[in-house]
Amino acid sequence: QVQFVESGGGQVQPGGSLRLSCAASGIPFTLHHWAWHRQAPGKQRELVATISEGGRPMYARTVEGRFSISRDNSKKTVSLEMNNLKAEDTGIYYCNIYPTGDDWGQGTQVIVSS
């Protein structure tokens, strides 16, 4: 059974930082590219960042220079380091393989507010 468990969200002030983590199971971790998505209130889910099998990252223009995606193949985890957070980064963050599979975790909520 494929399972993604996201953690690390919380509430921070603008300019703050958070580190999200995703633990994957039931899937051959090293054979996939991975991604973080987010869904803001009232909006569709959007792609935030991806990381290839070889560790090459790519970012949405809205987060480039502020977010950093990484993977640990030995632990089967994908992380997202988020710095200089803005109010528009608020949302529920999800990890998934890339291209996106059918299974989704519960996500972890990020609230950026003063």
Coordinates of N, CA, C and O in Angstrom, one line a residue:
Q1 N 0.8 -1.2 0.0 CA 0.0 0.0 0.0 C 0.9 1.2 0.0 O 1.7 1.4 0.9
V2 N 0.6 2.1 -1.0 CA 1.4 3.3 -1.1 C 0.9 4.3 0.0 O -0.2 4.5 0.2
Q3 N 1.9 4.9 0.7 CA 1.6 5.9 1.8 C 2.6 7.0 1.8 O 3.8 6.8 1.7
F4 N 2.1 8.2 1.9 CA 2.9 9.4 2.0 C 2.5 10.1 3.3 O 1.3 10.4 3.5
V5 N 3.4 10.4 4.2 CA 3.1 11.0 5.5 C 3.9 12.3 5.5 O 5.2 12.3 5.7
E6 N 3.2 13.4 5.4 CA 3.9 14.8 5.5 C 3.8 15.3 6.9 O 2.9 15.1 7.6
S7 N 4.9 16.1 7.2 CA 4.9 16.6 8.6 C 5.8 17.9 8.5 O 6.5 18.2 7.5
G8 N 5.8 18.7 9.6 CA 6.6 19.9 9.7 C 5.9 21.2 9.5 O 6.5 22.2 9.7
G9 N 4.6 21.2 9.2 CA 3.9 22.4 9.0 C 3.7 23.1 10.3 O 4.0 22.6 11.4
G10 N 3.2 24.3 10.2 CA 2.9 25.1 11.4 C 2.5 26.5 11.0 O 2.3 26.9 9.8
Q11 N 2.5 27.4 12.0 CA 2.2 28.8 11.7 C 3.4 29.6 12.0 O 4.0 29.5 13.1
V12 N 3.8 30.5 11.1 CA 4.9 31.3 11.2 C 4.6 32.7 10.8 O 3.7 32.9 10.0
Q13 N 5.4 33.7 11.2 CA 5.3 35.1 10.7 C 5.9 35.2 9.3 O 6.8 34.4 9.0
P14 N 5.5 36.2 8.6 CA 6.2 36.5 7.3 C 7.7 36.7 7.5 O 8.1 37.3 8.5
G15 N 8.5 36.1 6.7 CA 9.9 36.1 6.8 C 10.5 34.9 7.6 O 11.7 34.7 7.6
G16 N 9.6 34.1 8.1 CA 10.0 33.0 8.9 C 10.4 31.8 8.0 O 10.3 31.8 6.8
S17 N 10.7 30.7 8.7 CA 11.2 29.4 8.0 C 10.5 28.2 8.6 O 10.1 28.2 9.7
L18 N 10.3 27.2 7.7 CA 9.8 25.9 8.1 C 10.5 24.9 7.3 O 11.0 25.1 6.1
R19 N 10.6 23.7 7.8 CA 11.2 22.5 7.1 C 10.1 21.4 7.1 O 9.8 20.9 8.2
L20 N 9.7 21.1 5.9 CA 8.7 20.0 5.8 C 9.4 18.7 5.4 O 10.4 18.7 4.8
S21 N 8.8 17.6 5.9 CA 9.3 16.3 5.6 C 8.2 15.3 5.1 O 7.1 15.5 5.5
C22 N 8.6 14.4 4.2 CA 7.6 13.5 3.7 C 8.2 12.1 3.8 O 9.3 11.9 3.2
A23 N 7.6 11.2 4.5 CA 8.0 9.8 4.5 C 7.2 8.9 3.6 O 5.9 9.0 3.7
A24 N 7.8 8.2 2.7 CA 7.1 7.4 1.7 C 7.3 5.9 2.0 O 8.4 5.5 2.4
S25 N 6.3 5.2 1.8 CA 6.4 3.7 1.9 C 5.5 3.0 0.9 O 4.6 3.7 0.3
G26 N 5.8 1.8 0.6 CA 4.9 1.0 -0.3 C 5.2 1.3 -1.8 O 4.4 1.0 -2.7
I27 N 6.4 2.0 -2.1 CA 6.7 2.4 -3.4 C 8.3 2.4 -3.5 O 9.0 2.7 -2.6
P28 N 8.8 2.0 -4.7 CA 10.3 2.0 -4.9 C 10.8 3.4 -4.9 O 10.9 4.0 -6.0
F29 N 11.2 3.9 -3.8 CA 11.5 5.3 -3.7 C 12.6 5.8 -4.7 O 12.4 6.9 -5.3
T30 N 13.7 5.1 -4.8 CA 14.8 5.5 -5.6 C 14.5 5.6 -7.1 O 15.2 6.2 -7.9
L31 N 13.4 4.9 -7.5 CA 13.1 4.8 -9.0 C 12.3 6.0 -9.5 O 11.9 6.1 -10.6
H32 N 11.9 6.9 -8.5 CA 11.0 8.0 -8.9 C 11.6 9.4 -8.7 O 12.4 9.6 -7.8
H33 N 11.1 10.3 -9.6 CA 11.2 11.7 -9.2 C 10.2 12.0 -8.2 O 9.1 11.3 -8.1
W34 N 10.4 13.1 -7.4 CA 9.5 13.4 -6.3 C 9.2 14.9 -6.4 O 9.9 15.7 -7.0
A35 N 8.0 15.3 -5.8 CA 7.6 16.6 -5.9 C 6.8 17.1 -4.6 O 6.3 16.2 -3.9
W36 N 6.8 18.3 -4.4 CA 6.0 19.0 -3.4 C 4.9 19.8 -4.1 O 5.3 20.6 -5.1
H37 N 3.7 19.7 -3.7 CA 2.6 20.5 -4.2 C 2.0 21.3 -3.0 O 2.2 20.9 -1.9
R38 N 1.2 22.3 -3.3 CA 0.5 22.9 -2.2 C -0.9 23.4 -2.8 O -1.1 23.6 -4.0
Q39 N -1.8 23.5 -1.8 CA -3.1 24.0 -2.2 C -3.5 25.1 -1.2 O -3.7 24.8 0.0
A40 N -3.7 26.3 -1.7 CA -4.1 27.4 -1.0 C -5.6 27.4 -0.8 O -6.3 26.8 -1.6
P41 N -6.1 28.0 0.2 CA -7.6 28.0 0.4 C -8.3 28.6 -0.8 O -8.0 29.6 -1.3
G42 N -9.3 27.8 -1.3 CA -10.1 28.3 -2.4 C -9.4 28.2 -3.8 O -9.9 28.6 -4.8
K43 N -8.2 27.6 -3.8 CA -7.5 27.5 -5.1 C -7.1 26.0 -5.4 O -7.2 25.1 -4.6
Q44 N -6.8 25.8 -6.7 CA -6.4 24.4 -7.1 C -5.0 24.1 -6.6 O -4.2 25.0 -6.3
R45 N -4.7 22.8 -6.4 CA -3.4 22.4 -6.0 C -2.4 22.8 -7.1 O -2.6 22.7 -8.3
E46 N -1.2 23.2 -6.7 CA -0.2 23.6 -7.6 C 1.2 23.0 -7.3 O 1.5 22.7 -6.1
L47 N 2.0 22.8 -8.3 CA 3.3 22.2 -8.2 C 4.3 23.3 -7.6 O 4.3 24.4 -8.1
V48 N 5.0 22.9 -6.6 CA 6.0 23.8 -5.9 C 7.4 23.5 -6.3 O 8.2 24.4 -6.7
A49 N 7.8 22.3 -6.2 CA 9.2 21.9 -6.5 C 9.2 20.4 -6.9 O 8.4 19.6 -6.4
T50 N 10.2 20.1 -7.7 CA 10.5 18.7 -8.0 C 11.9 18.3 -7.8 O 12.8 19.2 -7.8
I51 N 12.2 17.1 -7.6 CA 13.6 16.6 -7.5 C 13.7 15.3 -8.3 O 12.9 14.4 -8.1
S52 N 14.7 15.2 -9.2 CA 14.8 14.0 -10.0 C 15.4 12.9 -9.3 O 15.9 13.0 -8.1
E53 N 15.4 11.7 -10.0 CA 16.1 10.5 -9.4 C 17.5 10.8 -9.0 O 18.1 10.3 -8.0
G54 N 18.2 11.6 -9.8 CA 19.6 12.0 -9.6 C 19.8 13.2 -8.7 O 20.9 13.6 -8.4
G55 N 18.7 13.7 -8.2 CA 18.8 14.8 -7.2 C 18.8 16.2 -7.8 O 19.1 17.2 -7.1
R56 N 18.4 16.3 -9.1 CA 18.3 17.7 -9.7 C 17.0 18.3 -9.3 O 15.9 17.8 -9.5
P57 N 17.1 19.5 -8.6 CA 15.8 20.2 -8.2 C 15.3 21.2 -9.3 O 16.1 21.7 -10.1
M58 N 14.0 21.4 -9.3 CA 13.4 22.5 -10.1 C 12.3 23.1 -9.2 O 11.7 22.4 -8.4
Y59 N 12.1 24.4 -9.5 CA 11.2 25.1 -8.6 C 10.2 26.0 -9.4 O 10.5 26.4 -10.5
A60 N 9.0 26.2 -8.8 CA 8.1 27.1 -9.4 C 8.7 28.5 -9.2 O 9.4 28.8 -8.3
R61 N 8.4 29.4 -10.2 CA 9.0 30.7 -10.1 C 8.6 31.5 -8.8 O 9.4 32.3 -8.3
T62 N 7.5 31.2 -8.2 CA 7.0 31.9 -7.0 C 7.8 31.5 -5.8 O 7.8 32.2 -4.8
V63 N 8.6 30.4 -5.8 CA 9.3 30.0 -4.7 C 10.8 29.9 -4.9 O 11.6 29.7 -3.9
E64 N 11.3 30.1 -6.2 CA 12.7 29.9 -6.5 C 13.5 30.9 -5.7 O 13.1 32.1 -5.5
G65 N 14.6 30.4 -5.1 CA 15.5 31.3 -4.3 C 15.1 31.3 -2.8 O 15.9 31.8 -2.0
R66 N 13.9 30.8 -2.5 CA 13.4 30.8 -1.1 C 13.3 29.3 -0.6 O 13.5 29.1 0.6
F67 N 12.9 28.4 -1.5 CA 12.6 27.0 -1.1 C 13.7 26.1 -1.6 O 14.4 26.4 -2.6
S68 N 14.0 25.0 -0.9 CA 15.0 24.0 -1.3 C 14.5 22.6 -1.1 O 14.1 22.3 0.1
I69 N 14.4 21.9 -2.1 CA 13.9 20.5 -2.0 C 15.1 19.5 -2.0 O 16.1 19.8 -2.6
S70 N 15.0 18.5 -1.2 CA 16.1 17.5 -1.1 C 15.4 16.1 -0.9 O 14.3 16.0 -0.5
R71 N 16.2 15.1 -1.1 CA 15.8 13.7 -0.9 C 16.8 12.9 -0.2 O 18.0 13.1 -0.4
D72 N 16.4 11.9 0.6 CA 17.3 11.0 1.3 C 16.8 9.6 0.9 O 15.9 9.1 1.5
N73 N 17.5 9.0 0.0 CA 17.1 7.7 -0.5 C 17.2 6.6 0.6 O 16.4 5.7 0.6
S74 N 18.2 6.8 1.5 CA 18.3 5.7 2.5 C 17.2 5.8 3.5 O 16.8 4.7 4.0
K75 N 16.6 6.9 3.7 CA 15.5 7.1 4.7 C 14.1 7.1 4.0 O 13.1 7.2 4.6
K76 N 14.2 7.2 2.6 CA 12.9 7.3 1.8 C 12.1 8.5 2.2 O 10.9 8.4 2.5
T77 N 12.8 9.6 2.3 CA 12.2 10.9 2.7 C 12.5 12.0 1.7 O 13.6 12.0 1.1
V78 N 11.5 12.9 1.5 CA 11.7 14.1 0.7 C 11.5 15.3 1.6 O 10.5 15.3 2.4
S79 N 12.3 16.3 1.6 CA 12.2 17.4 2.4 C 12.0 18.7 1.6 O 12.4 18.8 0.4
L80 N 11.4 19.7 2.2 CA 11.3 21.0 1.6 C 11.6 22.1 2.7 O 10.9 22.2 3.6
E81 N 12.8 22.7 2.5 CA 13.2 23.8 3.3 C 12.6 25.1 2.8 O 12.8 25.4 1.6
M82 N 11.9 25.8 3.6 CA 11.2 27.0 3.2 C 11.6 28.2 4.0 O 11.5 28.2 5.2
N83 N 12.2 29.2 3.3 CA 12.7 30.4 4.0 C 12.0 31.6 3.4 O 11.4 31.6 2.4
N84 N 12.1 32.7 4.2 CA 11.5 34.0 3.8 C 10.1 33.8 3.4 O 9.7 34.2 2.3
L85 N 9.3 33.1 4.2 CA 7.9 32.8 3.9 C 7.1 34.0 3.8 O 7.3 35.0 4.5
K86 N 6.1 33.9 2.8 CA 5.2 35.0 2.6 C 3.8 34.5 2.8 O 3.5 33.3 2.8
A87 N 2.9 35.5 3.0 CA 1.5 35.1 3.2 C 0.9 34.2 2.1 O 0.1 33.3 2.4
E88 N 1.4 34.4 0.9 CA 0.9 33.6 -0.2 C 1.4 32.2 -0.3 O 1.0 31.4 -1.1
D89 N 2.3 31.9 0.7 CA 2.8 30.5 0.8 C 1.8 29.7 1.7 O 2.0 28.5 1.8
T90 N 0.9 30.3 2.2 CA -0.1 29.6 3.1 C -0.9 28.5 2.3 O -1.3 28.8 1.2
G91 N -1.0 27.4 2.9 CA -1.7 26.3 2.2 C -1.4 24.9 2.8 O -0.6 24.9 3.8
I92 N -2.0 23.9 2.3 CA -1.6 22.5 2.7 C -0.6 22.0 1.7 O -0.8 22.1 0.5
Y93 N 0.5 21.5 2.2 CA 1.6 21.0 1.4 C 1.5 19.4 1.3 O 1.4 18.8 2.4
Y94 N 1.7 18.9 0.1 CA 1.6 17.5 -0.1 C 2.9 17.0 -0.9 O 3.4 17.8 -1.8
C95 N 3.3 15.8 -0.6 CA 4.4 15.3 -1.5 C 3.8 14.2 -2.3 O 2.7 13.6 -2.0
N96 N 4.4 13.8 -3.4 CA 4.0 12.8 -4.3 C 5.1 12.5 -5.3 O 6.1 13.2 -5.4
I97 N 5.0 11.4 -6.0 CA 6.0 11.1 -7.0 C 5.7 12.1 -8.1 O 4.6 12.8 -8.2
Y98 N 6.6 12.2 -9.1 CA 6.4 13.1 -10.2 C 6.9 12.4 -11.5 O 8.0 11.8 -11.6
P99 N 6.0 12.3 -12.5 CA 4.6 12.8 -12.6 C 3.7 12.2 -11.5 O 4.0 11.1 -11.0
T100 N 2.7 13.0 -11.1 CA 1.9 12.7 -10.0 C 1.2 11.3 -10.1 O 0.6 11.0 -11.1
G101 N 1.2 10.6 -9.0 CA 0.4 9.3 -8.9 C -1.0 9.6 -8.4 O -1.4 10.7 -8.1
D102 N -1.7 8.5 -8.2 CA -3.1 8.6 -7.8 C -3.2 8.7 -6.3 O -4.3 9.2 -5.8
D103 N -2.2 8.4 -5.5 CA -2.3 8.4 -4.1 C -1.8 9.7 -3.5 O -0.8 10.2 -4.0
W104 N -2.5 10.2 -2.5 CA -2.1 11.4 -1.8 C -2.1 11.2 -0.3 O -3.0 10.4 0.2
G105 N -1.3 11.9 0.4 CA -1.3 11.8 1.8 C -2.3 12.9 2.4 O -3.0 13.5 1.6
Q106 N -2.2 13.1 3.7 CA -3.1 14.1 4.3 C -2.6 15.5 4.2 O -3.3 16.5 4.4
G107 N -1.3 15.6 3.9 CA -0.7 16.9 3.8 C -0.3 17.5 5.1 O -0.7 16.9 6.2
T108 N 0.4 18.6 5.1 CA 0.7 19.3 6.3 C 0.4 20.8 6.1 O 0.8 21.4 5.0
Q109 N -0.2 21.4 7.0 CA -0.7 22.8 6.8 C 0.4 23.8 7.2 O 1.0 23.7 8.3
V110 N 0.5 24.8 6.3 CA 1.4 25.9 6.6 C 0.6 27.2 6.6 O -0.1 27.4 5.7
I111 N 0.8 28.0 7.7 CA 0.1 29.2 7.8 C 1.1 30.3 8.0 O 1.9 30.2 8.9
V112 N 1.1 31.3 7.1 CA 2.1 32.4 7.2 C 1.2 33.6 7.5 O 0.5 34.1 6.6
S113 N 1.3 34.1 8.7 CA 0.5 35.2 9.1 C 1.2 36.0 10.3 O 1.8 35.4 11.1
S114 N 0.9 37.3 10.3 CA 1.5 38.1 11.4 C 0.4 38.3 12.4 O 0.6 38.9 13.5

